[in-house]
Amino acid sequence: MRILIVDDDKEIVDLLAIYLGNEGYEIEKAFDGMEALDKLAQKEFHLVILDVMMPQLDGLEVTKRVRKNSQIPILMASAKTNDMDKIMGLMTGADDYVAKPFNPLEVIARVKSLLRRANYSHANQKQDNVIEAGPLIIDKQSHVAQTKDGVPIKLTALEFSILFLLASHPNRVFSSEEIFDRCWKMDNYVSYKTVMVHISNLREKLEKATNGEKVIQTVWGVGYKIEA
């Protein structure tokens, strides 16, 4: 699998390239936003590690442009660590966010988690049947969500995981903590706001595709559900 590392700090890029290369990933490097977009247009990548603060185009703008036609997993990295900075990254379309300075082993763990969710790792993976949820048809095997009228819905890997989790357990209420545990598959629970941002993005996409239908319901003080 091919990973693009984008950062204007050459030492960080080289360090991550060594660690990820040792894990068997094919690595390419970019040192500003424009170079990253050029490389993404030329080759197929399976994941992008993207710094926020860069010359020419920052990571937020790169993410916006990438999300116009691709759902490739994006791991955003930044020295900005407050909740609003993380929320901005996630709202823009990033799948995960890691704060600098980081432990390269944490980055590796997040990369593997994102790739697993994106369905790039198929070994021993149980494939479930297509399920219906209100106006939606969701196919886990092909990682496709669409309306019953055939309108495709472009979702990130995390958004799809959340949707499939809720849809495959109709009427069950999942707390933010449960959603994080099942979909992020990581030990550290950073902030319930992370889940809220992804739910908000997911709702916006679903409502746009279904002419405003409220597919995901909020049970205030408890969590989220999709009714049967």
PDB file of C-alpha atoms in Angstrom:
ATOM      1  CA  MET A   1       0.000   0.000   0.000  1.00  0.00           C
ATOM      2  CA  ARG A   2       1.193   3.484  -0.867  1.00  0.00           C
ATOM      3  CA  ILE A   3       1.190   6.357   1.658  1.00  0.00           C
ATOM      4  CA  LEU A   4       1.847  10.019   0.926  1.00  0.00           C
ATOM      5  CA  ILE A   5       3.533  11.980   3.735  1.00  0.00           C
ATOM      6  CA  VAL A   6       3.104  15.747   3.423  1.00  0.00           C
ATOM      7  CA  ASP A   7       4.972  18.171   5.684  1.00  0.00           C
ATOM      8  CA  ASP A   8       7.309  21.125   5.135  1.00  0.00           C
ATOM      9  CA  ASP A   9       9.551  19.762   7.910  1.00  0.00           C
ATOM     10  CA  LYS A  10      11.903  17.375   6.097  1.00  0.00           C
ATOM     11  CA  GLU A  11      13.080  15.718   9.322  1.00  0.00           C
ATOM     12  CA  ILE A  12       9.516  14.739  10.250  1.00  0.00           C
ATOM     13  CA  VAL A  13       8.845  13.401   6.757  1.00  0.00           C
ATOM     14  CA  ASP A  14      12.051  11.365   6.741  1.00  0.00           C
ATOM     15  CA  LEU A  15      11.391   9.993  10.235  1.00  0.00           C
ATOM     16  CA  LEU A  16       7.862   8.853   9.387  1.00  0.00           C
ATOM     17  CA  ALA A  17       9.096   7.421   6.085  1.00  0.00           C
ATOM     18  CA  ILE A  18      11.599   5.232   7.943  1.00  0.00           C
ATOM     19  CA  TYR A  19       9.074   3.936  10.474  1.00  0.00           C
ATOM     20  CA  LEU A  20       6.287   3.341   7.947  1.00  0.00           C
ATOM     21  CA  GLY A  21       8.711   1.898   5.408  1.00  0.00           C
ATOM     22  CA  ASN A  22       9.802  -0.631   8.027  1.00  0.00           C
ATOM     23  CA  GLU A  23       6.138  -1.669   8.290  1.00  0.00           C
ATOM     24  CA  GLY A  24       6.137  -2.540   4.603  1.00  0.00           C
ATOM     25  CA  TYR A  25       4.352   0.528   3.218  1.00  0.00           C
ATOM     26  CA  GLU A  26       5.465   2.214   0.019  1.00  0.00           C
ATOM     27  CA  ILE A  27       6.197   5.834   0.884  1.00  0.00           C
ATOM     28  CA  GLU A  28       6.172   9.010  -1.190  1.00  0.00           C
ATOM     29  CA  LYS A  29       6.966  12.472   0.122  1.00  0.00           C
ATOM     30  CA  ALA A  30       5.690  15.994  -0.499  1.00  0.00           C
ATOM     31  CA  PHE A  31       6.812  19.190   1.212  1.00  0.00           C
ATOM     32  CA  ASP A  32       3.965  21.587   0.451  1.00  0.00           C
ATOM     33  CA  GLY A  33       0.273  21.473  -0.418  1.00  0.00           C
ATOM     34  CA  MET A  34       0.637  22.000  -4.172  1.00  0.00           C
ATOM     35  CA  GLU A  35       3.186  19.199  -4.483  1.00  0.00           C
ATOM     36  CA  ALA A  36       0.833  16.937  -2.535  1.00  0.00           C
ATOM     37  CA  LEU A  37      -2.077  17.635  -4.901  1.00  0.00           C
ATOM     38  CA  ASP A  38       0.162  17.013  -7.910  1.00  0.00           C
ATOM     39  CA  LYS A  39       1.252  13.625  -6.576  1.00  0.00           C
ATOM     40  CA  LEU A  40      -2.326  12.639  -5.664  1.00  0.00           C
ATOM     41  CA  ALA A  41      -3.380  13.437  -9.236  1.00  0.00           C
ATOM     42  CA  GLN A  42      -0.617  11.311 -10.716  1.00  0.00           C
ATOM     43  CA  LYS A  43      -0.807   8.128  -8.619  1.00  0.00           C
ATOM     44  CA  GLU A  44      -3.157   6.077  -6.486  1.00  0.00           C
ATOM     45  CA  PHE A  45      -2.503   6.409  -2.770  1.00  0.00           C
ATOM     46  CA  HIS A  46      -4.191   4.529   0.049  1.00  0.00           C
ATOM     47  CA  LEU A  47      -3.656   7.121   2.797  1.00  0.00           C
ATOM     48  CA  VAL A  48      -2.302  10.656   3.304  1.00  0.00           C
ATOM     49  CA  ILE A  49      -0.503  11.992   6.389  1.00  0.00           C
ATOM     50  CA  LEU A  50      -0.985  15.736   6.103  1.00  0.00           C
ATOM     51  CA  ASP A  51       0.487  18.621   8.092  1.00  0.00           C
ATOM     52  CA  VAL A  52      -1.778  21.607   8.705  1.00  0.00           C
ATOM     53  CA  MET A  53       0.666  24.519   8.548  1.00  0.00           C
ATOM     54  CA  MET A  54       2.460  24.486   5.183  1.00  0.00           C
ATOM     55  CA  PRO A  55       3.533  27.004   2.532  1.00  0.00           C
ATOM     56  CA  GLN A  56       1.427  27.688  -0.593  1.00  0.00           C
ATOM     57  CA  LEU A  57      -1.551  25.595   0.484  1.00  0.00           C
ATOM     58  CA  ASP A  58      -2.178  24.573   4.083  1.00  0.00           C
ATOM     59  CA  GLY A  59      -3.468  21.165   5.087  1.00  0.00           C
ATOM     60  CA  LEU A  60      -7.052  22.342   5.522  1.00  0.00           C
ATOM     61  CA  GLU A  61      -7.235  23.656   1.958  1.00  0.00           C
ATOM     62  CA  VAL A  62      -5.565  20.511   0.598  1.00  0.00           C
ATOM     63  CA  THR A  63      -8.145  18.389   2.423  1.00  0.00           C
ATOM     64  CA  LYS A  64     -11.027  20.431   0.992  1.00  0.00           C
ATOM     65  CA  ARG A  65      -9.728  19.944  -2.548  1.00  0.00           C
ATOM     66  CA  VAL A  66      -9.050  16.239  -2.072  1.00  0.00           C
ATOM     67  CA  ARG A  67     -12.555  15.677  -0.677  1.00  0.00           C
ATOM     68  CA  LYS A  68     -14.158  17.035  -3.865  1.00  0.00           C
ATOM     69  CA  ASN A  69     -13.433  13.761  -5.638  1.00  0.00           C
ATOM     70  CA  SER A  70     -11.782  11.328  -3.224  1.00  0.00           C
ATOM     71  CA  GLN A  71     -12.526   9.628   0.079  1.00  0.00           C
ATOM     72  CA  ILE A  72      -8.922   8.564   0.699  1.00  0.00           C
ATOM     73  CA  PRO A  73      -8.176   8.370   4.453  1.00  0.00           C
ATOM     74  CA  ILE A  74      -6.456  11.519   5.718  1.00  0.00           C
ATOM     75  CA  LEU A  75      -4.501  11.643   8.974  1.00  0.00           C
ATOM     76  CA  MET A  76      -3.955  15.288   9.860  1.00  0.00           C
ATOM     77  CA  ALA A  77      -0.921  16.296  11.945  1.00  0.00           C
ATOM     78  CA  SER A  78      -0.467  19.643  13.631  1.00  0.00           C
ATOM     79  CA  ALA A  79       1.244  21.445  16.480  1.00  0.00           C
ATOM     80  CA  LYS A  80      -2.134  23.062  17.162  1.00  0.00           C
ATOM     81  CA  THR A  81      -3.654  20.929  19.873  1.00  0.00           C
ATOM     82  CA  ASN A  82      -6.789  22.632  21.198  1.00  0.00           C
ATOM     83  CA  ASP A  83     -10.229  21.142  20.534  1.00  0.00           C
ATOM     84  CA  MET A  84     -11.277  23.783  18.004  1.00  0.00           C
ATOM     85  CA  ASP A  85      -8.238  23.085  15.821  1.00  0.00           C
ATOM     86  CA  LYS A  86      -9.039  19.374  15.856  1.00  0.00           C
ATOM     87  CA  ILE A  87     -12.689  20.065  15.096  1.00  0.00           C
ATOM     88  CA  MET A  88     -11.741  22.291  12.155  1.00  0.00           C
ATOM     89  CA  GLY A  89      -9.586  19.511  10.729  1.00  0.00           C
ATOM     90  CA  LEU A  90     -12.318  16.922  11.113  1.00  0.00           C
ATOM     91  CA  MET A  91     -15.011  19.233   9.747  1.00  0.00           C
ATOM     92  CA  THR A  92     -12.871  19.867   6.689  1.00  0.00           C
ATOM     93  CA  GLY A  93     -12.796  16.140   5.966  1.00  0.00           C
ATOM     94  CA  ALA A  94      -9.861  14.599   7.819  1.00  0.00           C
ATOM     95  CA  ASP A  95     -10.462  11.131   9.256  1.00  0.00           C
ATOM     96  CA  ASP A  96      -8.167  11.455  12.257  1.00  0.00           C
ATOM     97  CA  TYR A  97      -5.922  14.014  13.939  1.00  0.00           C
ATOM     98  CA  VAL A  98      -2.609  13.604  15.719  1.00  0.00           C
ATOM     99  CA  ALA A  99      -0.866  16.361  17.685  1.00  0.00           C
ATOM    100  CA  LYS A 100       2.806  17.255  17.325  1.00  0.00           C
ATOM    101  CA  PRO A 101       5.180  16.302  18.760  1.00  0.00           C
ATOM    102  CA  PHE A 102       4.028  12.738  18.276  1.00  0.00           C
ATOM    103  CA  ASN A 103       5.427   9.294  18.877  1.00  0.00           C
ATOM    104  CA  PRO A 104       5.973   7.630  15.465  1.00  0.00           C
ATOM    105  CA  LEU A 105       4.550   4.413  16.918  1.00  0.00           C
ATOM    106  CA  GLU A 106       1.278   6.226  17.620  1.00  0.00           C
ATOM    107  CA  VAL A 107       1.196   7.399  14.003  1.00  0.00           C
ATOM    108  CA  ILE A 108       1.733   3.822  12.827  1.00  0.00           C
ATOM    109  CA  ALA A 109      -1.156   2.640  15.025  1.00  0.00           C
ATOM    110  CA  ARG A 110      -3.452   5.338  13.638  1.00  0.00           C
ATOM    111  CA  VAL A 111      -2.408   4.567  10.062  1.00  0.00           C
ATOM    112  CA  LYS A 112      -3.177   0.878  10.486  1.00  0.00           C
ATOM    113  CA  SER A 113      -6.536   1.688  12.075  1.00  0.00           C
ATOM    114  CA  LEU A 114      -7.512   4.035   9.228  1.00  0.00           C
ATOM    115  CA  LEU A 115      -6.482   1.550   6.556  1.00  0.00           C
ATOM    116  CA  ARG A 116      -8.384  -1.221   8.305  1.00  0.00           C
ATOM    117  CA  ARG A 117     -11.528   0.898   8.420  1.00  0.00           C
ATOM    118  CA  ALA A 118     -11.082   1.889   4.794  1.00  0.00           C
ATOM    119  CA  ASN A 119     -11.375  -1.783   3.906  1.00  0.00           C
ATOM    120  CA  TYR A 120      -7.888  -2.046   2.394  1.00  0.00           C
ATOM    121  CA  SER A 121      -7.071  -4.989   4.670  1.00  0.00           C
ATOM    122  CA  HIS A 122      -9.323  -7.912   3.762  1.00  0.00           C
ATOM    123  CA  ALA A 123      -7.617 -10.807   5.519  1.00  0.00           C
ATOM    124  CA  ASN A 124     -10.017 -12.803   7.703  1.00  0.00           C
ATOM    125  CA  GLN A 125     -12.609 -10.062   7.376  1.00  0.00           C
ATOM    126  CA  LYS A 126     -16.193 -11.245   7.699  1.00  0.00           C
ATOM    127  CA  GLN A 127     -18.428  -9.787   5.003  1.00  0.00           C
ATOM    128  CA  ASP A 128     -22.013  -8.994   5.984  1.00  0.00           C
ATOM    129  CA  ASN A 129     -25.056  -8.780   3.763  1.00  0.00           C
ATOM    130  CA  VAL A 130     -26.406  -5.580   2.335  1.00  0.00           C
ATOM    131  CA  ILE A 131     -28.665  -3.876   4.858  1.00  0.00           C
ATOM    132  CA  GLU A 132     -31.424  -1.303   4.499  1.00  0.00           C
ATOM    133  CA  ALA A 133     -31.940   1.586   6.901  1.00  0.00           C
ATOM    134  CA  GLY A 134     -34.860   3.877   6.185  1.00  0.00           C
ATOM    135  CA  PRO A 135     -34.157   5.457   2.787  1.00  0.00           C
ATOM    136  CA  LEU A 136     -30.656   3.948   2.571  1.00  0.00           C
ATOM    137  CA  ILE A 137     -29.017   0.818   1.189  1.00  0.00           C
ATOM    138  CA  ILE A 138     -25.625   0.055   2.747  1.00  0.00           C
ATOM    139  CA  ASP A 139     -23.217  -2.552   1.392  1.00  0.00           C
ATOM    140  CA  LYS A 140     -20.307  -3.292   3.721  1.00  0.00           C
ATOM    141  CA  GLN A 141     -18.481  -5.516   1.242  1.00  0.00           C
ATOM    142  CA  SER A 142     -18.273  -2.853  -1.462  1.00  0.00           C
ATOM    143  CA  HIS A 143     -18.168  -0.022   1.103  1.00  0.00           C
ATOM    144  CA  VAL A 144     -20.995   1.757  -0.690  1.00  0.00           C
ATOM    145  CA  ALA A 145     -23.937   3.689   0.707  1.00  0.00           C
ATOM    146  CA  GLN A 146     -26.744   4.963  -1.496  1.00  0.00           C
ATOM    147  CA  THR A 147     -30.392   5.911  -1.348  1.00  0.00           C
ATOM    148  CA  LYS A 148     -33.068   3.471  -2.455  1.00  0.00           C
ATOM    149  CA  ASP A 149     -33.461   5.729  -5.473  1.00  0.00           C
ATOM    150  CA  GLY A 150     -29.866   4.944  -6.425  1.00  0.00           C
ATOM    151  CA  VAL A 151     -28.253   8.216  -5.358  1.00  0.00           C
ATOM    152  CA  PRO A 152     -24.667   7.454  -4.209  1.00  0.00           C
ATOM    153  CA  ILE A 153     -23.442   9.044  -0.974  1.00  0.00           C
ATOM    154  CA  LYS A 154     -19.734   9.812  -0.735  1.00  0.00           C
ATOM    155  CA  LEU A 155     -18.575   8.995   2.793  1.00  0.00           C
ATOM    156  CA  THR A 156     -15.190   8.863   4.445  1.00  0.00           C
ATOM    157  CA  ALA A 157     -14.108   5.545   5.937  1.00  0.00           C
ATOM    158  CA  LEU A 158     -15.040   6.691   9.437  1.00  0.00           C
ATOM    159  CA  GLU A 159     -18.414   8.054   8.351  1.00  0.00           C
ATOM    160  CA  PHE A 160     -19.213   4.743   6.670  1.00  0.00           C
ATOM    161  CA  SER A 161     -18.182   2.798   9.779  1.00  0.00           C
ATOM    162  CA  ILE A 162     -20.442   4.923  11.985  1.00  0.00           C
ATOM    163  CA  LEU A 163     -23.369   4.610   9.575  1.00  0.00           C
ATOM    164  CA  PHE A 164     -22.979   0.842   9.272  1.00  0.00           C
ATOM    165  CA  LEU A 165     -22.702   0.429  13.042  1.00  0.00           C
ATOM    166  CA  LEU A 166     -25.938   2.333  13.699  1.00  0.00           C
ATOM    167  CA  ALA A 167     -27.814   0.820  10.750  1.00  0.00           C
ATOM    168  CA  SER A 168     -26.881  -2.753  11.639  1.00  0.00           C
ATOM    169  CA  HIS A 169     -28.343  -2.293  15.146  1.00  0.00           C
ATOM    170  CA  PRO A 170     -31.682  -0.554  14.493  1.00  0.00           C
ATOM    171  CA  ASN A 171     -33.306   1.181  17.476  1.00  0.00           C
ATOM    172  CA  ARG A 172     -30.247   0.634  19.659  1.00  0.00           C
ATOM    173  CA  VAL A 173     -28.771   3.805  21.136  1.00  0.00           C
ATOM    174  CA  PHE A 174     -24.977   4.073  20.974  1.00  0.00           C
ATOM    175  CA  SER A 175     -23.158   6.537  23.215  1.00  0.00           C
ATOM    176  CA  SER A 176     -20.300   8.648  21.837  1.00  0.00           C
ATOM    177  CA  GLU A 177     -17.886   6.471  23.814  1.00  0.00           C
ATOM    178  CA  GLU A 178     -19.272   3.267  22.260  1.00  0.00           C
ATOM    179  CA  ILE A 179     -19.103   4.713  18.755  1.00  0.00           C
ATOM    180  CA  PHE A 180     -15.519   5.794  19.315  1.00  0.00           C
ATOM    181  CA  ASP A 181     -14.553   2.388  20.701  1.00  0.00           C
ATOM    182  CA  ARG A 182     -16.133   0.428  17.846  1.00  0.00           C
ATOM    183  CA  CYS A 183     -15.267   2.665  14.914  1.00  0.00           C
ATOM    184  CA  TRP A 184     -11.917   4.179  15.881  1.00  0.00           C
ATOM    185  CA  LYS A 185     -10.665   0.892  17.404  1.00  0.00           C
ATOM    186  CA  MET A 186      -8.182   2.740  19.587  1.00  0.00           C
ATOM    187  CA  ASP A 187      -7.601   2.658  23.332  1.00  0.00           C
ATOM    188  CA  ASN A 188      -7.415   6.385  23.991  1.00  0.00           C
ATOM    189  CA  TYR A 189     -10.705   8.245  23.939  1.00  0.00           C
ATOM    190  CA  VAL A 190      -9.709  11.808  23.051  1.00  0.00           C
ATOM    191  CA  SER A 191     -12.945  13.801  23.147  1.00  0.00           C
ATOM    192  CA  TYR A 192     -16.645  13.190  22.616  1.00  0.00           C
ATOM    193  CA  LYS A 193     -16.501  16.211  20.296  1.00  0.00           C
ATOM    194  CA  THR A 194     -14.584  14.086  17.803  1.00  0.00           C
ATOM    195  CA  VAL A 195     -17.572  11.759  17.462  1.00  0.00           C
ATOM    196  CA  MET A 196     -19.979  14.699  17.356  1.00  0.00           C
ATOM    197  CA  VAL A 197     -18.116  16.252  14.429  1.00  0.00           C
ATOM    198  CA  HIS A 198     -18.220  13.030  12.404  1.00  0.00           C
ATOM    199  CA  ILE A 199     -21.908  12.515  13.210  1.00  0.00           C
ATOM    200  CA  SER A 200     -22.602  16.094  12.097  1.00  0.00           C
ATOM    201  CA  ASN A 201     -20.759  15.613   8.800  1.00  0.00           C
ATOM    202  CA  LEU A 202     -22.497  12.279   8.223  1.00  0.00           C
ATOM    203  CA  ARG A 203     -25.938  13.748   8.922  1.00  0.00           C
ATOM    204  CA  GLU A 204     -25.329  16.604   6.512  1.00  0.00           C
ATOM    205  CA  LYS A 205     -24.446  14.197   3.706  1.00  0.00           C
ATOM    206  CA  LEU A 206     -27.389  11.878   4.421  1.00  0.00           C
ATOM    207  CA  GLU A 207     -29.895  14.714   4.600  1.00  0.00           C
ATOM    208  CA  LYS A 208     -28.600  16.196   1.367  1.00  0.00           C
ATOM    209  CA  ALA A 209     -28.986  12.837  -0.418  1.00  0.00           C
ATOM    210  CA  THR A 210     -32.443  12.109   1.055  1.00  0.00           C
ATOM    211  CA  ASN A 211     -33.986  15.584   0.702  1.00  0.00           C
ATOM    212  CA  GLY A 212     -33.730  16.366   4.382  1.00  0.00           C
ATOM    213  CA  GLU A 213     -34.807  13.058   5.930  1.00  0.00           C
ATOM    214  CA  LYS A 214     -33.540  12.635   9.502  1.00  0.00           C
ATOM    215  CA  VAL A 215     -31.885   9.215   9.324  1.00  0.00           C
ATOM    216  CA  ILE A 216     -29.799   9.445  12.506  1.00  0.00           C
ATOM    217  CA  GLN A 217     -31.737  10.327  15.640  1.00  0.00           C
ATOM    218  CA  THR A 218     -30.242  11.928  18.757  1.00  0.00           C
ATOM    219  CA  VAL A 219     -31.342  10.630  22.140  1.00  0.00           C
ATOM    220  CA  TRP A 220     -30.341  13.577  24.279  1.00  0.00           C
ATOM    221  CA  GLY A 221     -27.936  12.738  27.070  1.00  0.00           C
ATOM    222  CA  VAL A 222     -27.558   9.158  25.830  1.00  0.00           C
ATOM    223  CA  GLY A 223     -26.350   8.924  22.217  1.00  0.00           C
ATOM    224  CA  TYR A 224     -27.424   8.186  18.667  1.00  0.00           C
ATOM    225  CA  LYS A 225     -29.540   5.638  16.818  1.00  0.00           C
ATOM    226  CA  ILE A 226     -31.192   4.763  13.521  1.00  0.00           C
ATOM    227  CA  GLU A 227     -34.797   3.660  13.880  1.00  0.00           C
ATOM    228  CA  ALA A 228     -36.014   0.495  12.196  1.00  0.00           C
TER     229      ALA A 228
END
